[in-house]
Amino acid sequence: MGFFSSIRARSEDTAIDKDKTEAFKQQHRPIQTRQRLPIKLPNANEVGSSAGEEWRAVKGAVKSSGNGKAKKSTLKWHQWLAVFFPCFEWIIGYDWRRNLAWDLLAGCSVGFMVVPQGMSYATLAGVPSVWGLYGAFIPVLMYSVFGSSRQLAVGPVAVTSLLIGNGIKKVVPGSQFITDPNNLDSFQFTVQKRYNRSVTQLAFLVSILYTGIGVLRLGFLIRFLSHPVTTGFTSGAAVIIGMSQFKYILGYNVPRKDTLHEQISVLVEHGNLFNVKEFGMGMSLLAFLICLMVLSKRYPKRLFWLAPLGPMAAAVIGIIVVVVGRFNYLGAPIKVVLNIPKGLPGVTVKDWLPFQYVDTLVPLAFIVMLVDMLESTSIARALARKNDYKISYDREIIGLGVANFFGAAFNSYTTTGSFSRSAVNNASGAKTQLAGVFTALIVMAVLLFLTPVFALVPYNAIGAIIIAGCTTLFEYKVAAQLWRTNFRDFLCWLAACLGVCFLGVELGLGVSIGLSLFLYVLETAFPHLAILGRVDKTDLAASTKQFAGTAKTVPGVLALRLDAPMYFGNVQYLEDKIDSFLEEAELDAREGRAAPLEFLVLDLTPSSHIDSSGCHTIGVELAARLAKKGIQVVLAGPNSKVLRNLERSGVLDEVGREWVFSNVADAVDACAALPKVRVDGAGSSSGSEDGRKPDLELKLGKDAAVKPSV
């Protein structure tokens, strides 16, 4: 009997609580005190399929991420061709009189710059130096046809070369012991051949990933790499690249290591190989290059041409010193490239299949593609903004994919847009992609006629060119700005930089991305809540902490702003914070410092989304629970998406549709217009709806008691 009695008593208590809640809702009705902004509440019968709506929203977002607003229009024949071949956009209306001279100047400037740089970056990637020239020829031509950026200079870059060099040598056995891919013995030749094949397959995989992402309109994926992570990664890579080239400045011939401390250890261990002449020549060329860069930056209008000519000048000076000094090419004191085959690149399609190291090449290809895509699209976007035109991310990605596809077919490794050469291309006045065609023609001329000359480029000149280029990649100014503005972003930058330096390129990038996502989740899991007050003589609501003395709270009303979406990761924290605010308000009321709390206003304006956990928190954990204590939950400023979710979950019915307002000011006005009636936890109440109307009419006039249209 005791058991059934307890059940009966519990059901009676539940019925009493329900009656008290209904009585509370009947007594608390919002009063219209002034003209309110209308808010359209969703009708339960008109609520469509959640899955269908979400899919249509995602589909529209993906479509708009690449080309903006799609408009139906009648295209001319050349416009249809431009959809598949973007070069027709500038070929059809090309202004030969105004643009040809500028494109020729820019193409020649970049061509003189990319020849020594390409040879240098090829050694960094662990392939013969001529591969850098191949990468500055065929891919550049293809990008001029399929690319959408007018000033982007495509070709070999330092960071990609480092990723390839560090990644492939872990795959191909014995490749880590090859120090000079241009001059090999019989055993090294076999190993290098397998290495070159893997590099070609990597370029092929990268081209497939590029093209697939572009066709599927997945360019928005690059947004998940934040600016602090990318600049920190680039800065760390610049340190690794620069340190790896000091062996050429010192005259060493030692294998390259992945991390900074390993590189320093190797240089110290082989101190007996130090070559004074190599060091003197390399440091002189490095100082020469840095001086040209400083002068070009200090006097950009008159001496901008010094920086692009620096690498070619350093290579020519190195050749002259070697020839005039009659140094021994094969040994001490000056080591040169020596072996550069003459002629255009051969076809390497036969090397695409079968994949020998597919389990390692696919993850490496994804990393290379992700870094290259972010670097290239960020440069293209900045150049387009500077020159007042628009680019399509997806078409840009497809252009890079096609360029790498043909590069993989013609003896080239992965290429992308270059920071330094794109800046030179833009500063030299490039108007269209024709500048890239002129760059490719210069590289072709070098391959056909000048390879015997460039075979005499000393390795210390190559090291000086790479180190000088790395000085522009280290983003110390970004780090200083992040330190001043956002310490969380500075931690991401520092983690990316130090991770690359001491953990390796791939692991360092993974750690930095993981830290960035973790800090983002951490920030959304513990969002900021602000107590709002009415600013004197205005209809504005502002934080009482930020505007102390100006924003004042209304007696009996606690208005809170939730500065984050409500989802399963933060609802418990939000509920705990709200409870702490409520406990503090009740303590103040008991001690006579404030009026008893009757309304909890939740400003949902910053909340762009609410999931089922958030709806449960508002409807059950707050509205239903607080109603038993005589506190009405009021919602202000929810967007249409949030309103739909609140409707589907039944929260609007639990809160009361009349208690949903378009802004905080209307919500607080409606709460303040009611007399101070409190239904306490025991269920006792003072006053009734009929008894309150006269007081309201005396205070606000007869129209004040009219139920507002919500």
PDB file of N, CA and C in Angstrom, residues 653-687:
ATOM      1  N   ASP A 653       5.816  26.493 -27.636  1.00  0.00           N
ATOM      2  CA  ASP A 653       4.610  26.225 -26.849  1.00  0.00           C
ATOM      3  C   ASP A 653       4.919  26.184 -25.362  1.00  0.00           C
ATOM      4  N   GLU A 654       6.084  25.686 -24.996  1.00  0.00           N
ATOM      5  CA  GLU A 654       6.461  25.608 -23.588  1.00  0.00           C
ATOM      6  C   GLU A 654       6.715  27.002 -23.020  1.00  0.00           C
ATOM      7  N   VAL A 655       7.407  27.838 -23.784  1.00  0.00           N
ATOM      8  CA  VAL A 655       7.699  29.202 -23.337  1.00  0.00           C
ATOM      9  C   VAL A 655       6.461  30.073 -23.444  1.00  0.00           C
ATOM     10  N   GLY A 656       5.722  29.878 -24.537  1.00  0.00           N
ATOM     11  CA  GLY A 656       4.597  30.757 -24.825  1.00  0.00           C
ATOM     12  C   GLY A 656       4.928  31.617 -26.023  1.00  0.00           C
ATOM     13  N   ARG A 657       4.143  31.495 -27.093  1.00  0.00           N
ATOM     14  CA  ARG A 657       4.455  32.223 -28.317  1.00  0.00           C
ATOM     15  C   ARG A 657       4.410  33.735 -28.112  1.00  0.00           C
ATOM     16  N   GLU A 658       3.588  34.177 -27.135  1.00  0.00           N
ATOM     17  CA  GLU A 658       3.512  35.618 -26.883  1.00  0.00           C
ATOM     18  C   GLU A 658       4.767  36.155 -26.226  1.00  0.00           C
ATOM     19  N   TRP A 659       5.672  35.246 -25.811  1.00  0.00           N
ATOM     20  CA  TRP A 659       6.902  35.676 -25.139  1.00  0.00           C
ATOM     21  C   TRP A 659       8.121  35.555 -26.048  1.00  0.00           C
ATOM     22  N   VAL A 660       7.904  35.687 -27.338  1.00  0.00           N
ATOM     23  CA  VAL A 660       8.995  35.711 -28.314  1.00  0.00           C
ATOM     24  C   VAL A 660       8.988  37.076 -28.979  1.00  0.00           C
ATOM     25  N   PHE A 661      10.092  37.780 -28.913  1.00  0.00           N
ATOM     26  CA  PHE A 661      10.185  39.161 -29.379  1.00  0.00           C
ATOM     27  C   PHE A 661      11.323  39.297 -30.390  1.00  0.00           C
ATOM     28  N   SER A 662      11.214  40.337 -31.189  1.00  0.00           N
ATOM     29  CA  SER A 662      12.222  40.550 -32.230  1.00  0.00           C
ATOM     30  C   SER A 662      13.506  41.159 -31.693  1.00  0.00           C
ATOM     31  N   ASN A 663      13.456  41.797 -30.534  1.00  0.00           N
ATOM     32  CA  ASN A 663      14.661  42.395 -29.966  1.00  0.00           C
ATOM     33  C   ASN A 663      14.515  42.478 -28.449  1.00  0.00           C
ATOM     34  N   VAL A 664      15.619  42.763 -27.791  1.00  0.00           N
ATOM     35  CA  VAL A 664      15.649  42.799 -26.332  1.00  0.00           C
ATOM     36  C   VAL A 664      14.826  43.964 -25.793  1.00  0.00           C
ATOM     37  N   ALA A 665      14.855  45.094 -26.476  1.00  0.00           N
ATOM     38  CA  ALA A 665      14.133  46.273 -25.986  1.00  0.00           C
ATOM     39  C   ALA A 665      12.638  45.993 -25.871  1.00  0.00           C
ATOM     40  N   ASP A 666      12.058  45.358 -26.903  1.00  0.00           N
ATOM     41  CA  ASP A 666      10.637  45.013 -26.834  1.00  0.00           C
ATOM     42  C   ASP A 666      10.364  44.019 -25.716  1.00  0.00           C
ATOM     43  N   ALA A 667      11.257  43.060 -25.554  1.00  0.00           N
ATOM     44  CA  ALA A 667      11.057  42.052 -24.509  1.00  0.00           C
ATOM     45  C   ALA A 667      11.087  42.678 -23.120  1.00  0.00           C
ATOM     46  N   VAL A 668      12.054  43.534 -22.869  1.00  0.00           N
ATOM     47  CA  VAL A 668      12.171  44.169 -21.554  1.00  0.00           C
ATOM     48  C   VAL A 668      10.994  45.101 -21.305  1.00  0.00           C
ATOM     49  N   ASP A 669      10.542  45.820 -22.340  1.00  0.00           N
ATOM     50  CA  ASP A 669       9.378  46.696 -22.181  1.00  0.00           C
ATOM     51  C   ASP A 669       8.145  45.901 -21.768  1.00  0.00           C
ATOM     52  N   ALA A 670       7.936  44.759 -22.420  1.00  0.00           N
ATOM     53  CA  ALA A 670       6.767  43.947 -22.087  1.00  0.00           C
ATOM     54  C   ALA A 670       6.848  43.413 -20.667  1.00  0.00           C
ATOM     55  N   CYS A 671       8.041  43.045 -20.241  1.00  0.00           N
ATOM     56  CA  CYS A 671       8.211  42.547 -18.871  1.00  0.00           C
ATOM     57  C   CYS A 671       8.018  43.661 -17.845  1.00  0.00           C
ATOM     58  N   ALA A 672       8.571  44.818 -18.130  1.00  0.00           N
ATOM     59  CA  ALA A 672       8.487  45.927 -17.175  1.00  0.00           C
ATOM     60  C   ALA A 672       7.070  46.459 -17.036  1.00  0.00           C
ATOM     61  N   ALA A 673       6.227  46.231 -18.060  1.00  0.00           N
ATOM     62  CA  ALA A 673       4.863  46.755 -18.015  1.00  0.00           C
ATOM     63  C   ALA A 673       3.972  45.973 -17.075  1.00  0.00           C
ATOM     64  N   LEU A 674       4.347  44.741 -16.723  1.00  0.00           N
ATOM     65  CA  LEU A 674       3.524  43.938 -15.823  1.00  0.00           C
ATOM     66  C   LEU A 674       3.753  44.351 -14.382  1.00  0.00           C
ATOM     67  N   PRO A 675       2.698  44.241 -13.527  1.00  0.00           N
ATOM     68  CA  PRO A 675       2.906  44.519 -12.099  1.00  0.00           C
ATOM     69  C   PRO A 675       3.739  43.423 -11.469  1.00  0.00           C
ATOM     70  N   LYS A 676       4.292  43.700 -10.341  1.00  0.00           N
ATOM     71  CA  LYS A 676       5.180  42.771  -9.665  1.00  0.00           C
ATOM     72  C   LYS A 676       4.374  41.664  -9.006  1.00  0.00           C
ATOM     73  N   VAL A 677       4.162  40.590  -9.729  1.00  0.00           N
ATOM     74  CA  VAL A 677       3.436  39.427  -9.238  1.00  0.00           C
ATOM     75  C   VAL A 677       4.405  38.271  -9.236  1.00  0.00           C
ATOM     76  N   ARG A 678       4.496  37.568  -8.147  1.00  0.00           N
ATOM     77  CA  ARG A 678       5.465  36.483  -8.034  1.00  0.00           C
ATOM     78  C   ARG A 678       4.777  35.217  -7.556  1.00  0.00           C
ATOM     79  N   VAL A 679       4.865  34.149  -8.330  1.00  0.00           N
ATOM     80  CA  VAL A 679       4.401  32.836  -7.907  1.00  0.00           C
ATOM     81  C   VAL A 679       5.603  32.123  -7.347  1.00  0.00           C
ATOM     82  N   ASP A 680       5.637  31.904  -6.040  1.00  0.00           N
ATOM     83  CA  ASP A 680       6.828  31.317  -5.437  1.00  0.00           C
ATOM     84  C   ASP A 680       6.806  29.811  -5.593  1.00  0.00           C
ATOM     85  N   GLY A 681       7.873  29.189  -5.073  1.00  0.00           N
ATOM     86  CA  GLY A 681       8.013  27.752  -5.219  1.00  0.00           C
ATOM     87  C   GLY A 681       6.911  26.991  -4.529  1.00  0.00           C
ATOM     88  N   ALA A 682       6.285  27.540  -3.487  1.00  0.00           N
ATOM     89  CA  ALA A 682       5.216  26.820  -2.789  1.00  0.00           C
ATOM     90  C   ALA A 682       3.896  26.911  -3.497  1.00  0.00           C
ATOM     91  N   GLY A 683       3.836  27.753  -4.513  1.00  0.00           N
ATOM     92  CA  GLY A 683       2.596  27.863  -5.259  1.00  0.00           C
ATOM     93  C   GLY A 683       1.735  29.008  -4.825  1.00  0.00           C
ATOM     94  N   SER A 684       2.078  29.775  -3.803  1.00  0.00           N
ATOM     95  CA  SER A 684       1.285  30.921  -3.376  1.00  0.00           C
ATOM     96  C   SER A 684       1.433  32.032  -4.366  1.00  0.00           C
ATOM     97  N   SER A 685       0.400  32.757  -4.615  1.00  0.00           N
ATOM     98  CA  SER A 685       0.441  33.848  -5.581  1.00  0.00           C
ATOM     99  C   SER A 685      -0.324  35.016  -5.025  1.00  0.00           C
ATOM    100  N   SER A 686       0.010  36.159  -5.483  1.00  0.00           N
ATOM    101  CA  SER A 686      -0.680  37.369  -5.063  1.00  0.00           C
ATOM    102  C   SER A 686      -1.221  38.061  -6.285  1.00  0.00           C
ATOM    103  N   GLY A 687      -2.468  38.378  -6.282  1.00  0.00           N
ATOM    104  CA  GLY A 687      -3.045  39.035  -7.441  1.00  0.00           C
ATOM    105  C   GLY A 687      -3.531  38.038  -8.461  1.00  0.00           C
TER     106      GLY A 687
END
